[in-house]
mmCIF file of N, CA, C and O in Angstrom:
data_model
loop_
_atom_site.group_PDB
_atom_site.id
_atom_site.type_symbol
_atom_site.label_atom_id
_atom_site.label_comp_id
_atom_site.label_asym_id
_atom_site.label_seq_id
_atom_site.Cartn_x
_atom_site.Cartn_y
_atom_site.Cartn_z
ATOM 1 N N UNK L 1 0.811 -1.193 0.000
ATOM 2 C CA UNK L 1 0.000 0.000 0.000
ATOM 3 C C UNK L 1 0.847 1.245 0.000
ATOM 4 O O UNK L 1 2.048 1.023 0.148
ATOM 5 N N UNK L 2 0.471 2.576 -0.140
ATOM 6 C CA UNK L 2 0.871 3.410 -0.057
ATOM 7 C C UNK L 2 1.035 4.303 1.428
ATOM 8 O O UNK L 2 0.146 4.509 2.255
ATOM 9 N N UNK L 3 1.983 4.601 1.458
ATOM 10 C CA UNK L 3 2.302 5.473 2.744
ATOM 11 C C UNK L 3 1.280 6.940 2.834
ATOM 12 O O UNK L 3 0.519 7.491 2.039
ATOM 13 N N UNK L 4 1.650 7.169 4.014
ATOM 14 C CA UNK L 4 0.551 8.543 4.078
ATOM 15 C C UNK L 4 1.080 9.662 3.570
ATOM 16 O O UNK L 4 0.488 10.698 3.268
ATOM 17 N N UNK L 5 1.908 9.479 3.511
ATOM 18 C CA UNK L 5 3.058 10.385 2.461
ATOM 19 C C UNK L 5 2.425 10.540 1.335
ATOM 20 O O UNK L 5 2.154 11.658 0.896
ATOM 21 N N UNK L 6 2.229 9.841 0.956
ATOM 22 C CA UNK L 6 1.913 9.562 -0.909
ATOM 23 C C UNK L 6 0.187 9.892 -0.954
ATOM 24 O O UNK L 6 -0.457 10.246 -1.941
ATOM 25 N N UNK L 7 -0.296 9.663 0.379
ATOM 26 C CA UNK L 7 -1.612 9.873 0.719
ATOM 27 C C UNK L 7 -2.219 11.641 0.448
ATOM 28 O O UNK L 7 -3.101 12.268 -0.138
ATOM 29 N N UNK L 8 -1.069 11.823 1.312
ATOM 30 C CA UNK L 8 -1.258 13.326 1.846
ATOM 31 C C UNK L 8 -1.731 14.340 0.865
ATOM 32 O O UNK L 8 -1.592 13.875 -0.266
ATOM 33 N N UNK L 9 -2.092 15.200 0.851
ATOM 34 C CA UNK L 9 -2.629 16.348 0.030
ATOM 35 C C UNK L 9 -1.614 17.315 -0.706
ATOM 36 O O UNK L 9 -1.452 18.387 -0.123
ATOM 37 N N UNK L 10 -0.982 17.157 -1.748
ATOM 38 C CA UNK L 10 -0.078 18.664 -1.780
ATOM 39 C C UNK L 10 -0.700 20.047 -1.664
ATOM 40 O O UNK L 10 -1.903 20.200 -1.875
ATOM 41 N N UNK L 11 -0.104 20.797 -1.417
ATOM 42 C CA UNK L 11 -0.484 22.241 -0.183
ATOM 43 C C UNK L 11 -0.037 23.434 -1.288
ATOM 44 O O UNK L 11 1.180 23.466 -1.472
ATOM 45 N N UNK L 12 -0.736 24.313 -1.971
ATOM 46 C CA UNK L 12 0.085 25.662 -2.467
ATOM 47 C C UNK L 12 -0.620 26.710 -1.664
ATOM 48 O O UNK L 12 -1.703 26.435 -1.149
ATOM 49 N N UNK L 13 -0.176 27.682 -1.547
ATOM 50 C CA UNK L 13 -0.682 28.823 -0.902
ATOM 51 C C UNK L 13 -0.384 29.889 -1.473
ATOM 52 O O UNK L 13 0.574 29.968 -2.241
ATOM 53 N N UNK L 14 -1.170 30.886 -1.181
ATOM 54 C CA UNK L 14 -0.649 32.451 -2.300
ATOM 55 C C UNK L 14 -1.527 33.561 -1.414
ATOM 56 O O UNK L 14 -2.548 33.443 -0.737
ATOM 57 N N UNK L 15 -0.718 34.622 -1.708
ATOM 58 C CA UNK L 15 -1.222 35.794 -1.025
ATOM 59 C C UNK L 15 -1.291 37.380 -1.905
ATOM 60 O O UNK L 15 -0.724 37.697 -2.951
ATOM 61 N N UNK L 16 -1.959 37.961 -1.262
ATOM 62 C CA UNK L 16 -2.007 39.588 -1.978
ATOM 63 C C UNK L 16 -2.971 39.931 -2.356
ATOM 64 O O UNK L 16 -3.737 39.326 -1.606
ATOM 65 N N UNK L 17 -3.609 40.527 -3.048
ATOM 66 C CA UNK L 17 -4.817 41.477 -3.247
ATOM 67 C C UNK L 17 -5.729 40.964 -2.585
ATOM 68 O O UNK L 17 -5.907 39.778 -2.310
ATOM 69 N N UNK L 18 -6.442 42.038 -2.267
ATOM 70 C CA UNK L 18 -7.938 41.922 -1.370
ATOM 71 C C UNK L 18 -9.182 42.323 -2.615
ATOM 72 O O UNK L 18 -10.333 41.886 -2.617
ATOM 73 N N UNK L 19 -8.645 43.161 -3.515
ATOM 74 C CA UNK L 19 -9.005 43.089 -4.697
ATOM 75 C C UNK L 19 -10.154 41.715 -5.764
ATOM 76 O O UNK L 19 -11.264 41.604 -6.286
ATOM 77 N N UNK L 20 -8.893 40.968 -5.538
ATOM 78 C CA UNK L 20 -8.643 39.751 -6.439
ATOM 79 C C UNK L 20 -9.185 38.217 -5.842
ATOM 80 O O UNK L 20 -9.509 37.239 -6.514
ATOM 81 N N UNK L 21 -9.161 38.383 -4.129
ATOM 82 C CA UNK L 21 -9.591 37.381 -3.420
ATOM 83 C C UNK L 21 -10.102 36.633 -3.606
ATOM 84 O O UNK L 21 -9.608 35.515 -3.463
ATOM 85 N N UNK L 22 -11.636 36.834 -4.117
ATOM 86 C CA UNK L 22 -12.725 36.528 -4.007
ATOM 87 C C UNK L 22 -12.741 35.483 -5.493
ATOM 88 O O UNK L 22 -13.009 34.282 -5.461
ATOM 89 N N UNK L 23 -12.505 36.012 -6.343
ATOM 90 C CA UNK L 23 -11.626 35.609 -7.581
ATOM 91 C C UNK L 23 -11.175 34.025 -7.292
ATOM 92 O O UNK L 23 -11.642 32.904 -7.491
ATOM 93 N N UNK L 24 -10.012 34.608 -6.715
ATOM 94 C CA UNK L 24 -8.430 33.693 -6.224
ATOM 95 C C UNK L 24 -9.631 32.043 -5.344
ATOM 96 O O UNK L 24 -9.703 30.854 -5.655
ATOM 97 N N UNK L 25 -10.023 32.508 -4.722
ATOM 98 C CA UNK L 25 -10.977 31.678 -4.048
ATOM 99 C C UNK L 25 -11.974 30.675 -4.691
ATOM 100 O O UNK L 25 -12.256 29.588 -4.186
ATOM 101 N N UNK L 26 -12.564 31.234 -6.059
ATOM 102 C CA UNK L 26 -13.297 30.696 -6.584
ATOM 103 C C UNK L 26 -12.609 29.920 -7.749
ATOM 104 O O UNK L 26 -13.331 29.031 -8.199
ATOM 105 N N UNK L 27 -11.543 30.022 -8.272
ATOM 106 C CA UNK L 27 -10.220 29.187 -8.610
ATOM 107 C C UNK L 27 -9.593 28.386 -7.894
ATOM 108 O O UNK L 27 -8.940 27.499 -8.443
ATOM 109 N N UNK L 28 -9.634 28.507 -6.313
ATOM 110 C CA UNK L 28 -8.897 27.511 -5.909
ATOM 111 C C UNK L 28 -10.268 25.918 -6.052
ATOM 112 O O UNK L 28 -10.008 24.756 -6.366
ATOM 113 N N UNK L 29 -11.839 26.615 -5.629
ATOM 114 C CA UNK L 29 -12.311 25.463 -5.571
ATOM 115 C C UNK L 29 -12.329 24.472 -6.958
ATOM 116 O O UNK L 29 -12.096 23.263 -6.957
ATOM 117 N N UNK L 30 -12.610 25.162 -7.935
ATOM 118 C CA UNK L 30 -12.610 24.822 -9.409
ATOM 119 C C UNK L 30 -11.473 23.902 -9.664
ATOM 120 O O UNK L 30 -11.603 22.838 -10.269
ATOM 121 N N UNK L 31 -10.127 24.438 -9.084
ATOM 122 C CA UNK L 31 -9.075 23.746 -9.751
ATOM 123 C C UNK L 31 -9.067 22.039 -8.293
ATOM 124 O O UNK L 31 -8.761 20.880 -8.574
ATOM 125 N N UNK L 32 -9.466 22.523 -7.027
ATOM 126 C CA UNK L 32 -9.581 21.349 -6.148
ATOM 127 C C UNK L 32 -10.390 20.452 -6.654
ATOM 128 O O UNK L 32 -10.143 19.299 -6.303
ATOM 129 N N UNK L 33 -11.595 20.656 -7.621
ATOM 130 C CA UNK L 33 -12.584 19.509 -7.943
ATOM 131 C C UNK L 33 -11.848 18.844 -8.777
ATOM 132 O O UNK L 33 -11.785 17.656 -8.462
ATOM 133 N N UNK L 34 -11.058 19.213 -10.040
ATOM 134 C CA UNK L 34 -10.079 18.575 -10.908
ATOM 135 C C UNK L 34 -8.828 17.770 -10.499
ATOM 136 O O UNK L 34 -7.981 17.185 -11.174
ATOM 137 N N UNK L 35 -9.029 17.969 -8.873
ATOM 138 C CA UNK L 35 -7.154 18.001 -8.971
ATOM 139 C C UNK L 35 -7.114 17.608 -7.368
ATOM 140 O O UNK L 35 -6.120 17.740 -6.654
ATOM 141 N N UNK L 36 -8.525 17.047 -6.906
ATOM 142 C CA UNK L 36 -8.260 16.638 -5.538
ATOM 143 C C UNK L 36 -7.176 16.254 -4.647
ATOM 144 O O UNK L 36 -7.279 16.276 -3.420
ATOM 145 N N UNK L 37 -6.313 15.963 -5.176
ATOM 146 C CA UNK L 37 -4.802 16.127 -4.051
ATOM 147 C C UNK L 37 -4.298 17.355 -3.603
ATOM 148 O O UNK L 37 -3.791 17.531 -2.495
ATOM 149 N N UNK L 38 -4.479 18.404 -4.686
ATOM 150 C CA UNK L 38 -4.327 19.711 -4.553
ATOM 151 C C UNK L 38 -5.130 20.460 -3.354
ATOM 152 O O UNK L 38 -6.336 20.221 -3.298
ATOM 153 N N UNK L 39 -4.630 21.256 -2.484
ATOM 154 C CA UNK L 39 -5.552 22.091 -1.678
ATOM 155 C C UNK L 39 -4.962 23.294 -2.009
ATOM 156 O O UNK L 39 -3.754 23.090 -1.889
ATOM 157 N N UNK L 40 -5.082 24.065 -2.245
ATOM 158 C CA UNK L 40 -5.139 25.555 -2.446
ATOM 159 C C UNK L 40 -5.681 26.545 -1.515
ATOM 160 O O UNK L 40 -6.830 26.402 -1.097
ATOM 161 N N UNK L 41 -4.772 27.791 -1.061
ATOM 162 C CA UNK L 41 -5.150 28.299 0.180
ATOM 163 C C UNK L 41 -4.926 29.566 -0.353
ATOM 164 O O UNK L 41 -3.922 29.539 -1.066
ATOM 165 N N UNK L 42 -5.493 30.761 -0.297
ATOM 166 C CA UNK L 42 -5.718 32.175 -0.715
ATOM 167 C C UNK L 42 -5.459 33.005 0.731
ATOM 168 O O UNK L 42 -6.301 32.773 1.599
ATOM 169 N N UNK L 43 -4.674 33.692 0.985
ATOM 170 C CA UNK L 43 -4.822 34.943 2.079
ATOM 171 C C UNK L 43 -4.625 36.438 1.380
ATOM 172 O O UNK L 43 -3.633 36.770 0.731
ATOM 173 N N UNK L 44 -5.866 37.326 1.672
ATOM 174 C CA UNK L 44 -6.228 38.471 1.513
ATOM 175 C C UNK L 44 -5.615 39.278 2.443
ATOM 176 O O UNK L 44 -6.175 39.716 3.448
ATOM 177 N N UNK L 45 -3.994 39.569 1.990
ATOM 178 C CA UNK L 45 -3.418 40.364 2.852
ATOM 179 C C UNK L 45 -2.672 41.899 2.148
ATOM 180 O O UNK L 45 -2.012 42.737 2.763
ATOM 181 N N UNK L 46 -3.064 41.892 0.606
ATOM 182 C CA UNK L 46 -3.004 42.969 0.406
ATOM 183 C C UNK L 46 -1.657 42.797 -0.684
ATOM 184 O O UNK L 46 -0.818 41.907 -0.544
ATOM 185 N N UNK L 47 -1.618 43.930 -1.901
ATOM 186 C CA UNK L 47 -1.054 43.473 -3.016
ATOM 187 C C UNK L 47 0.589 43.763 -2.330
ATOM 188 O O UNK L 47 1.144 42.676 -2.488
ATOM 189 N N UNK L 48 1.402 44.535 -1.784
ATOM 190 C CA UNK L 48 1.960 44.596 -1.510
ATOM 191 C C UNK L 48 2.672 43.303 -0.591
ATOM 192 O O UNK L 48 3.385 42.430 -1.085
ATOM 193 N N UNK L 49 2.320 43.401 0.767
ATOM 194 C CA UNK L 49 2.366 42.161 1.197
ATOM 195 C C UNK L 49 2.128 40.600 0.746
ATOM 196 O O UNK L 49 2.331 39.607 1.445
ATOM 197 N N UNK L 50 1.697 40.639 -0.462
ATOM 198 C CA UNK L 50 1.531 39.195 -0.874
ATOM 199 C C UNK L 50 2.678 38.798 -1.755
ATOM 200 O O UNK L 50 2.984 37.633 -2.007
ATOM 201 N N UNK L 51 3.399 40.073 -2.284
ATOM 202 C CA UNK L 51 4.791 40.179 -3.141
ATOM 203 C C UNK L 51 5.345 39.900 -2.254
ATOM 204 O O UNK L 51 5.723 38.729 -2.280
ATOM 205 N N UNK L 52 5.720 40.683 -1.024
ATOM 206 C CA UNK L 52 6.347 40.975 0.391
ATOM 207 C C UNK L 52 7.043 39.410 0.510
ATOM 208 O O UNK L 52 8.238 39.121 0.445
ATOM 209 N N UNK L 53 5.671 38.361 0.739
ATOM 210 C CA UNK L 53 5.722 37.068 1.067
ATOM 211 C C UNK L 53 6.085 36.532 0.080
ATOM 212 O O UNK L 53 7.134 35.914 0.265
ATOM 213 N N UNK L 54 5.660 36.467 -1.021
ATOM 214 C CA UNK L 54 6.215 35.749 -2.498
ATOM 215 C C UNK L 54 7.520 35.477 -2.601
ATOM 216 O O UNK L 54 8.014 34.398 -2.931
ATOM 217 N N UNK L 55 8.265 36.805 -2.218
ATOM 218 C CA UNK L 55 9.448 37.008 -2.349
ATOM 219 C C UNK L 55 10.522 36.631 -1.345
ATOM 220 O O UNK L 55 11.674 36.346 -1.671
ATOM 221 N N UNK L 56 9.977 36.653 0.124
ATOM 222 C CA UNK L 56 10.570 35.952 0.625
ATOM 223 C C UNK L 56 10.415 34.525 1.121
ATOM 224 O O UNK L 56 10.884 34.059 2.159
ATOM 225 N N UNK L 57 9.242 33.544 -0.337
ATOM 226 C CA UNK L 57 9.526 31.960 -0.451
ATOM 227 C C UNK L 57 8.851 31.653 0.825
ATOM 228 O O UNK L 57 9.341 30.879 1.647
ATOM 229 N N UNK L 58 7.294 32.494 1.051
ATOM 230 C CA UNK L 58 6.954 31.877 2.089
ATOM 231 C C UNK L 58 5.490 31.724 1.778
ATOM 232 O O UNK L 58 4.669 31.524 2.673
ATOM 233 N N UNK L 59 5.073 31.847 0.146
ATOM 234 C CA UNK L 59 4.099 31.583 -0.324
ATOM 235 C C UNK L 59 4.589 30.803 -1.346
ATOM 236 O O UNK L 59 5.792 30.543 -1.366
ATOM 237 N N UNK L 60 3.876 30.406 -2.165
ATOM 238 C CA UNK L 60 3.777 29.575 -3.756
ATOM 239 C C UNK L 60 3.510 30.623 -4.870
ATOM 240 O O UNK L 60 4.445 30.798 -5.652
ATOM 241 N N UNK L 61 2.612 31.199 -5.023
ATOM 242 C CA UNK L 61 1.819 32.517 -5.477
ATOM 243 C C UNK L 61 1.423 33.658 -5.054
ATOM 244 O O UNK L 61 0.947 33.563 -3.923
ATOM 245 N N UNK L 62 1.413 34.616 -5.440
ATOM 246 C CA UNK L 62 1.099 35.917 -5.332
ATOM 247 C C UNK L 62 0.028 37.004 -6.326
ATOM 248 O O UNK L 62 0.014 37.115 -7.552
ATOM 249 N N UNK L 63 -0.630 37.560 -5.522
ATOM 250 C CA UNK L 63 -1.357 38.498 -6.595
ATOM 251 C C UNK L 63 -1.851 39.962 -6.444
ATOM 252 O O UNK L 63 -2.760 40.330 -5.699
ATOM 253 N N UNK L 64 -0.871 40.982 -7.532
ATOM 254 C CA UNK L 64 -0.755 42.238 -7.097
ATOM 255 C C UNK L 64 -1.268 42.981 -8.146
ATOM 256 O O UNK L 64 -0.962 42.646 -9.290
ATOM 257 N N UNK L 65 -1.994 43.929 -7.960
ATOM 258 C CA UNK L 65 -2.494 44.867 -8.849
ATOM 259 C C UNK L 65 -1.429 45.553 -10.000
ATOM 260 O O UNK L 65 -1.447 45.783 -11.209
ATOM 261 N N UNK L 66 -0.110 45.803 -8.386
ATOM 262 C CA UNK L 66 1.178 46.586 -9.794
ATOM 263 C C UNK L 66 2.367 45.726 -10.199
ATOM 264 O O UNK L 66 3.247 45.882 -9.352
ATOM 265 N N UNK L 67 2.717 44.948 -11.076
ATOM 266 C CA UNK L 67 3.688 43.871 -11.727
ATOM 267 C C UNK L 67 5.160 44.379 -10.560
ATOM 268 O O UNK L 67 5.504 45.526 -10.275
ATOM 269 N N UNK L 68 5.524 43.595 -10.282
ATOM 270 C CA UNK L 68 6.802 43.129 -9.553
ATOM 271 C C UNK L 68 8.175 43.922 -10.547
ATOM 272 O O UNK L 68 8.025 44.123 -11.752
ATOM 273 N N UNK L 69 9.248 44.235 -9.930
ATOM 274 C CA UNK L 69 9.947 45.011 -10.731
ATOM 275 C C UNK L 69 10.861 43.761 -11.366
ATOM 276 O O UNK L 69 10.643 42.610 -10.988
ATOM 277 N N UNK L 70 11.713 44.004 -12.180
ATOM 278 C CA UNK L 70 12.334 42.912 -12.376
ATOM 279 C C UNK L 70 13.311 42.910 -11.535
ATOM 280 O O UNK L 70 13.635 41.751 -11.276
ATOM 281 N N UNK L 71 13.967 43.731 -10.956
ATOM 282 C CA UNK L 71 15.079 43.879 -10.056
ATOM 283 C C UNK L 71 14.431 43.132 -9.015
ATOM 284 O O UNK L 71 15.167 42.259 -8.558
ATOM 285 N N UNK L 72 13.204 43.197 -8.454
ATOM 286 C CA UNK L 72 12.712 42.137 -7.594
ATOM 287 C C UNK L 72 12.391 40.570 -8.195
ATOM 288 O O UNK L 72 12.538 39.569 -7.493
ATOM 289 N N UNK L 73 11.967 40.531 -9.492
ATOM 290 C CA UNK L 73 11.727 39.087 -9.592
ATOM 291 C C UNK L 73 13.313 38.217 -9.770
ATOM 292 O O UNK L 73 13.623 37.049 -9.536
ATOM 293 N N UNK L 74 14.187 39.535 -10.352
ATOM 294 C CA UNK L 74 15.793 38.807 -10.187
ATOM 295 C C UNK L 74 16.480 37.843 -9.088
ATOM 296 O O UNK L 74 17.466 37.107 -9.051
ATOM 297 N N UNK L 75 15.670 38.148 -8.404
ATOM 298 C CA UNK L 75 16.008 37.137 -6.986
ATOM 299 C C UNK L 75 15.038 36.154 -6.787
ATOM 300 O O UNK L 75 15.006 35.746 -5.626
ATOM 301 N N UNK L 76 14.427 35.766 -7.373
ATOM 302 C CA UNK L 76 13.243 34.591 -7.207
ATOM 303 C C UNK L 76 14.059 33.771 -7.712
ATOM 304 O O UNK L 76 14.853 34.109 -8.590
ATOM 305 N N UNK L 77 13.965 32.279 -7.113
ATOM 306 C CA UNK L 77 14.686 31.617 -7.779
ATOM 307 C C UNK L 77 13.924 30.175 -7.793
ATOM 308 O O UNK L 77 14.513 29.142 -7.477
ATOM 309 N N UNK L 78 12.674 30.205 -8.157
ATOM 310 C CA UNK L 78 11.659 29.463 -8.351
ATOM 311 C C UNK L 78 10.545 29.645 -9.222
ATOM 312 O O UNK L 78 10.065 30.760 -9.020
ATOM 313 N N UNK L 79 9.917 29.000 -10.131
ATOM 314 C CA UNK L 79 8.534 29.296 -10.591
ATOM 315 C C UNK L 79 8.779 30.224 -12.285
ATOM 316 O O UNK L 79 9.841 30.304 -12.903
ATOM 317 N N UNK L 80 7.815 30.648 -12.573
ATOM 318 C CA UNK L 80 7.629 31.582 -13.631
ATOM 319 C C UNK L 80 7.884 32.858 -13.062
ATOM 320 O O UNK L 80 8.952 33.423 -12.827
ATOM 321 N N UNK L 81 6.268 33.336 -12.819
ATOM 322 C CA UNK L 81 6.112 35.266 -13.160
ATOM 323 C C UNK L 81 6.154 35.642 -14.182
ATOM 324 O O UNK L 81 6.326 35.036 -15.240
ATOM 325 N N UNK L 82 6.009 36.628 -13.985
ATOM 326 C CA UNK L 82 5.737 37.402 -15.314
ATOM 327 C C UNK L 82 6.229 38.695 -15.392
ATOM 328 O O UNK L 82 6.197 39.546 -14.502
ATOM 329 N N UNK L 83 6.936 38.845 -17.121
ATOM 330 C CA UNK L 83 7.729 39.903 -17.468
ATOM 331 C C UNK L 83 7.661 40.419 -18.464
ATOM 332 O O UNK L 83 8.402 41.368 -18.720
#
């Protein structure tokens, strides 16, 4: 059988706009019905702060009204973004 490991749920999380939330929320359930291992977690903490966290690799995703500079995405050293 499989371990609970293999059981377990993978976890993304993302933060930033309060804007966009509501949005972000109704995507996470959509993509959980497809993709049930997936849980997806949204915090409405504001576009700034959700870069804030992005950037320092303590989210998965982020979502900000004003695009990330590149001098800031230069230090990401994970994922896409956008440029």
């Amino acid at each position: 059988g499989k371990s609970n490991q293999d059981n377990a749920a993978r976890q993304l999380s993302g933060a930033g706009s309060t804007f966009a939330a509501s949005l972000f929320k109704k995507w996470a359930v959509a993509f959980h019905r497809e993709h049930s291992d997936v849980e997806v977690g949204y915090a409405s903490v504001g576009s700034g702060e959700g870069l804030n966290q992005f950037l320092a690799d303590t989210v998965d995703f982020a979502a900000s009204e004003a695009a990330p500079s590149h001098e800031q995405l230069a230090g990401v050293q994970r994922g896409g973004g956008t440029r």
